[in-house]
Amino acid sequence: MCGIVGYVGNKQASKVIIDGLKRLEYRGYDSAGLATLNGTLELNKGKGKVANLEKLVGDSQHGKIGIGHTRWATHGEPNDINSHPHLSQNGKLALVHNGIIENYNTLKKKLTEQGYEFYSETDTEVIAKLIESFLDKDASSLKKAVQLALHQVTGTYGIALVHSDFPDQIIVARKGSPLLLGIGDGEMLIASDASAVAAYTDKVVYLDDGEIAVITKDDYTVESAEQVELTKEVHELALSLEEIEKGGYDHFMLKEIFEQPKALSDCLRGRINVNEGTVTLGGIESVMEQLVNANRIVIAACGTSWHSGLVGEYLFEYLAKVPVEVEYASEFRYKEQLIGEGDVMIVISQSGETADTLAALREAKERGALVLGVVNVVGSTIARETDAGVYIHAGPEIGVASTKAFTAQVTVLTLMAIRLGLEKGTIDKKHAKKLIKELSLIPSKIEEILKQTDQIQHVSNLFSYAPNFLYLGRSYSFPVALEGALKLKEISYIHAEGYPAAEMKHGPIALIDEMMPVVVIAATHHTNDKMISNIEEVKARKGRIIAITNAGNNEVADLAEFSCTIPETLDVFSPLLSVIPLQLLSYYVAVNRGCNVDQPRNLAKSVTVE
Ligand code: F6R
């Protein structure tokens, strides 16, 4: 949430920063701003997207050092005044912030009493004025003033600031919101995530909570919260520019849907041996004994990642015979905390920065559970704080609606469940071989489904009018129903509900009439008869059936008004296939309705506030 970029070097900072902000725009896009130093402070900011900021800036900012921000509003509506950067009273300091300052009202009151004036409704402006108040007492060190100010602040922050009296340095600090340094040759960058710096350098330093860094064009220093200077590890980025560009697709979402065969192949590479029927997961081998002896597994995640966790529940219980509970990470901390030693928590997160998931992880760790991560973004906070884990290797996901991360997460959970099942002896070699062979075919089966894109687009055209959608599925298809509904509502703003098919009779059936499209995911063989009964029940009430079913399932196809078939597979793998038409359906409905698919209103890709 909120994207921060900074640059110091020999280039025109505004150009580098705007370029970086465009790549971070998926983190928030209701306003944007940019401050550079060129003798004095140069500032442009305003409501709207980065393209708007680019127009505002034009050729007006020539400084070679600066900071920028793209905002997802927390405190104060998205307008010009609330846009970042925020300034000190004397106009010399500019500051950008990602996070929430919880005690901002108390601090604001104190500062107002001291004569500082506030113009915005944000919590951020308080930090700028607070730092200024320390500089007013002792102007010798900007870093010192920042440290003193942050001492008084409670809440979360990733901040970056420049000051015209300290014209060669950017100061950054983090607590709860991600920040990294990009180390260039005679230039340095700072950013909320690596995609903003990848065009300039492949060397990055990830800041940890409590750390503060002073960056100049040739050097950087990092100090801990205890003010001890640290030697930080420099990581090599494995991120190509191609991966973070649209590559000829109209939207990142469509590109990412079509990338799924490759993403899943990358995810499986080197991890399965089809002939031997084995799975190797380097990231969790060292904790296998604890996993085998786990009393239970608790999966914690949010949104789409929570849906993949629900699929994981079916997988672990079936293949490894271990009880699984799937928790909304956001609710986990508000329940009686029964997790402890002997339990395993698996946190699932594409971004690796989701604040609620991180909080659940910390809580479980503190209580002695083993915490494993299933994460996409390498080097993210969740990846670094878990005891062990498995990267999903889906490549950068930039469209706000998650697609390839879902299928790659489910793939990793499948691998983990098979690996654990083999270790525990709950599945034998023969069964494992069958599973692994079929899993290896999933990428090519997704290719087959993608060939039906025109047909799915046609169905989308017919149903784009609908104000409501219902999605129904049983067993492995139930989480897919939830995911299909979420995809549709978040990018097309159509109200959609996903239900276990049998639950329909306990309420939602009242909604069905001739206007209601009902998407039925009839993709698991063992529930087919029951799904057919549900379809009949919908039809009897004139609901319009769109079915996702296995090739050759004519009974379902004949009952449906429209159907999309997926290649034959084992029931356990059906979510990896049945979700694909649902992603395409939501994409084309949103395009037809003129919605901004990659940047849906009110949403942000990385939810770093609770
Ligand atoms: C939906 C979507 C969100 C995320 C959720 C968790 O398409 O993208 O629901 O799944 O915000 O994000 P991560 O996986 O980054 O923790």
PDB file of N, CA and C and ligand atoms in Angstrom, residues 301-306 348-354 357 382 397 399-403 409 483 486-487 490 604-607, ligand 1:
ATOM      1  N   ALA A 301      -3.920 -16.543   5.932  1.00  0.00           N
ATOM      2  CA  ALA A 301      -3.724 -15.764   4.711  1.00  0.00           C
ATOM      3  C   ALA A 301      -4.907 -14.819   4.531  1.00  0.00           C
ATOM      4  N   CYS A 302      -4.850 -13.983   3.522  1.00  0.00           N
ATOM      5  CA  CYS A 302      -5.947 -13.057   3.215  1.00  0.00           C
ATOM      6  C   CYS A 302      -6.351 -13.191   1.745  1.00  0.00           C
ATOM      7  N   GLY A 303      -7.599 -12.864   1.455  1.00  0.00           N
ATOM      8  CA  GLY A 303      -8.074 -12.745   0.068  1.00  0.00           C
ATOM      9  C   GLY A 303      -7.846 -14.001  -0.746  1.00  0.00           C
ATOM     10  N   THR A 304      -7.308 -13.789  -1.934  1.00  0.00           N
ATOM     11  CA  THR A 304      -7.057 -14.919  -2.838  1.00  0.00           C
ATOM     12  C   THR A 304      -6.129 -15.942  -2.196  1.00  0.00           C
ATOM     13  N   SER A 305      -5.155 -15.480  -1.443  1.00  0.00           N
ATOM     14  CA  SER A 305      -4.227 -16.414  -0.792  1.00  0.00           C
ATOM     15  C   SER A 305      -4.977 -17.273   0.234  1.00  0.00           C
ATOM     16  N   TRP A 306      -5.997 -16.705   0.849  1.00  0.00           N
ATOM     17  CA  TRP A 306      -6.838 -17.481   1.770  1.00  0.00           C
ATOM     18  C   TRP A 306      -7.591 -18.567   0.989  1.00  0.00           C
ATOM     19  N   ILE A 348       0.436 -17.858   3.760  1.00  0.00           N
ATOM     20  CA  ILE A 348       0.483 -17.785   2.292  1.00  0.00           C
ATOM     21  C   ILE A 348       0.340 -16.315   1.899  1.00  0.00           C
ATOM     22  N   SER A 349       1.257 -15.834   1.082  1.00  0.00           N
ATOM     23  CA  SER A 349       1.171 -14.432   0.666  1.00  0.00           C
ATOM     24  C   SER A 349       1.934 -14.228  -0.631  1.00  0.00           C
ATOM     25  N   GLN A 350       1.253 -13.658  -1.607  1.00  0.00           N
ATOM     26  CA  GLN A 350       1.930 -13.312  -2.859  1.00  0.00           C
ATOM     27  C   GLN A 350       2.993 -12.260  -2.599  1.00  0.00           C
ATOM     28  N   SER A 351       2.581 -11.146  -1.993  1.00  0.00           N
ATOM     29  CA  SER A 351       3.488 -10.008  -1.811  1.00  0.00           C
ATOM     30  C   SER A 351       4.521 -10.258  -0.724  1.00  0.00           C
ATOM     31  N   GLY A 352       4.146 -11.081   0.253  1.00  0.00           N
ATOM     32  CA  GLY A 352       5.026 -11.275   1.404  1.00  0.00           C
ATOM     33  C   GLY A 352       5.056 -10.066   2.321  1.00  0.00           C
ATOM     34  N   GLU A 353       4.103  -9.143   2.144  1.00  0.00           N
ATOM     35  CA  GLU A 353       4.090  -7.914   2.955  1.00  0.00           C
ATOM     36  C   GLU A 353       2.745  -7.660   3.612  1.00  0.00           C
ATOM     37  N   THR A 354       1.759  -8.514   3.420  1.00  0.00           N
ATOM     38  CA  THR A 354       0.421  -8.243   3.952  1.00  0.00           C
ATOM     39  C   THR A 354       0.471  -8.133   5.485  1.00  0.00           C
ATOM     40  N   THR A 357      -1.223 -10.831   7.702  1.00  0.00           N
ATOM     41  CA  THR A 357      -0.578 -12.144   7.605  1.00  0.00           C
ATOM     42  C   THR A 357       0.727 -12.130   8.404  1.00  0.00           C
ATOM     43  N   ILE A 382       7.655 -11.334   4.957  1.00  0.00           N
ATOM     44  CA  ILE A 382       7.125 -12.632   5.405  1.00  0.00           C
ATOM     45  C   ILE A 382       8.122 -13.743   5.061  1.00  0.00           C
ATOM     46  N   GLU A 397       3.852 -10.374 -10.003  1.00  0.00           N
ATOM     47  CA  GLU A 397       2.422 -10.248 -10.309  1.00  0.00           C
ATOM     48  C   GLU A 397       2.063  -8.787 -10.073  1.00  0.00           C
ATOM     49  N   GLY A 399      -0.801  -7.011 -11.904  1.00  0.00           N
ATOM     50  CA  GLY A 399      -2.244  -6.772 -11.904  1.00  0.00           C
ATOM     51  C   GLY A 399      -2.744  -6.909 -10.467  1.00  0.00           C
ATOM     52  N   VAL A 400      -3.621  -5.993 -10.057  1.00  0.00           N
ATOM     53  CA  VAL A 400      -4.062  -6.034  -8.655  1.00  0.00           C
ATOM     54  C   VAL A 400      -4.819  -7.332  -8.353  1.00  0.00           C
ATOM     55  N   ALA A 401      -5.588  -7.818  -9.325  1.00  0.00           N
ATOM     56  CA  ALA A 401      -6.305  -9.081  -9.107  1.00  0.00           C
ATOM     57  C   ALA A 401      -5.330 -10.242  -9.285  1.00  0.00           C
ATOM     58  N   SER A 402      -5.235 -11.042  -8.250  1.00  0.00           N
ATOM     59  CA  SER A 402      -4.258 -12.130  -8.255  1.00  0.00           C
ATOM     60  C   SER A 402      -4.729 -13.284  -9.135  1.00  0.00           C
ATOM     61  N   THR A 403      -3.871 -13.763 -10.006  1.00  0.00           N
ATOM     62  CA  THR A 403      -4.238 -14.879 -10.892  1.00  0.00           C
ATOM     63  C   THR A 403      -3.179 -15.976 -10.826  1.00  0.00           C
ATOM     64  N   GLN A 409       0.424 -20.891  -5.870  1.00  0.00           N
ATOM     65  CA  GLN A 409       0.294 -21.218  -4.429  1.00  0.00           C
ATOM     66  C   GLN A 409      -0.303 -22.618  -4.260  1.00  0.00           C
ATOM     67  N   GLU A 483     -13.138 -17.922  -5.194  1.00  0.00           N
ATOM     68  CA  GLU A 483     -12.131 -17.173  -5.932  1.00  0.00           C
ATOM     69  C   GLU A 483     -12.737 -16.538  -7.191  1.00  0.00           C
ATOM     70  N   LEU A 486     -14.705 -13.527  -6.112  1.00  0.00           N
ATOM     71  CA  LEU A 486     -13.827 -12.414  -5.705  1.00  0.00           C
ATOM     72  C   LEU A 486     -13.236 -11.720  -6.939  1.00  0.00           C
ATOM     73  N   LYS A 487     -12.788 -12.537  -7.916  1.00  0.00           N
ATOM     74  CA  LYS A 487     -12.193 -11.949  -9.120  1.00  0.00           C
ATOM     75  C   LYS A 487     -13.193 -11.028  -9.791  1.00  0.00           C
ATOM     76  N   GLU A 490     -13.994  -7.736  -7.612  1.00  0.00           N
ATOM     77  CA  GLU A 490     -12.944  -6.731  -7.417  1.00  0.00           C
ATOM     78  C   GLU A 490     -12.614  -5.963  -8.681  1.00  0.00           C
ATOM     79  N   ALA A 604      -5.507  -1.986  -3.504  1.00  0.00           N
ATOM     80  CA  ALA A 604      -4.058  -1.881  -3.690  1.00  0.00           C
ATOM     81  C   ALA A 604      -3.508  -3.291  -3.647  1.00  0.00           C
ATOM     82  N   LYS A 605      -2.418  -3.488  -4.329  1.00  0.00           N
ATOM     83  CA  LYS A 605      -1.888  -4.854  -4.462  1.00  0.00           C
ATOM     84  C   LYS A 605      -1.323  -5.387  -3.150  1.00  0.00           C
ATOM     85  N   SER A 606      -0.644  -4.518  -2.447  1.00  0.00           N
ATOM     86  CA  SER A 606       0.068  -4.989  -1.279  1.00  0.00           C
ATOM     87  C   SER A 606      -0.526  -4.285  -0.064  1.00  0.00           C
ATOM     88  N   VAL A 607      -1.231  -5.034   0.799  1.00  0.00           N
ATOM     89  CA  VAL A 607      -2.009  -4.393   1.860  1.00  0.00           C
ATOM     90  C   VAL A 607      -1.167  -4.346   3.134  1.00  0.00           C
TER      91      VAL A 607
HETATM   92  C1  F6R B   1      -7.365 -10.587  -4.850  1.00  0.00           C
HETATM   93  C2  F6R B   1      -6.131 -10.194  -4.213  1.00  0.00           C
HETATM   94  C3  F6R B   1      -6.122 -10.024  -2.751  1.00  0.00           C
HETATM   95  C4  F6R B   1      -4.851 -10.643  -2.156  1.00  0.00           C
HETATM   96  C5  F6R B   1      -4.755 -10.356  -0.658  1.00  0.00           C
HETATM   97  C6  F6R B   1      -3.551 -11.025  -0.032  1.00  0.00           C
HETATM   98  O1  F6R B   1      -7.212 -10.732  -6.225  1.00  0.00           O
HETATM   99  O2  F6R B   1      -5.132 -10.000  -4.862  1.00  0.00           O
HETATM  100  O3  F6R B   1      -7.252 -10.553  -2.153  1.00  0.00           O
HETATM  101  O4  F6R B   1      -4.883 -12.018  -2.396  1.00  0.00           O
HETATM  102  O5  F6R B   1      -4.670  -8.974  -0.468  1.00  0.00           O
HETATM  103  O6  F6R B   1      -2.367 -10.561  -0.590  1.00  0.00           O
HETATM  104  P1  F6R B   1      -1.028 -11.353  -0.437  1.00  0.00           P
HETATM  105  O7  F6R B   1      -1.176 -12.659  -1.129  1.00  0.00           O
HETATM  106  O8  F6R B   1      -0.001 -10.489  -1.091  1.00  0.00           O
HETATM  107  O9  F6R B   1      -0.779 -11.536   1.027  1.00  0.00           O
END
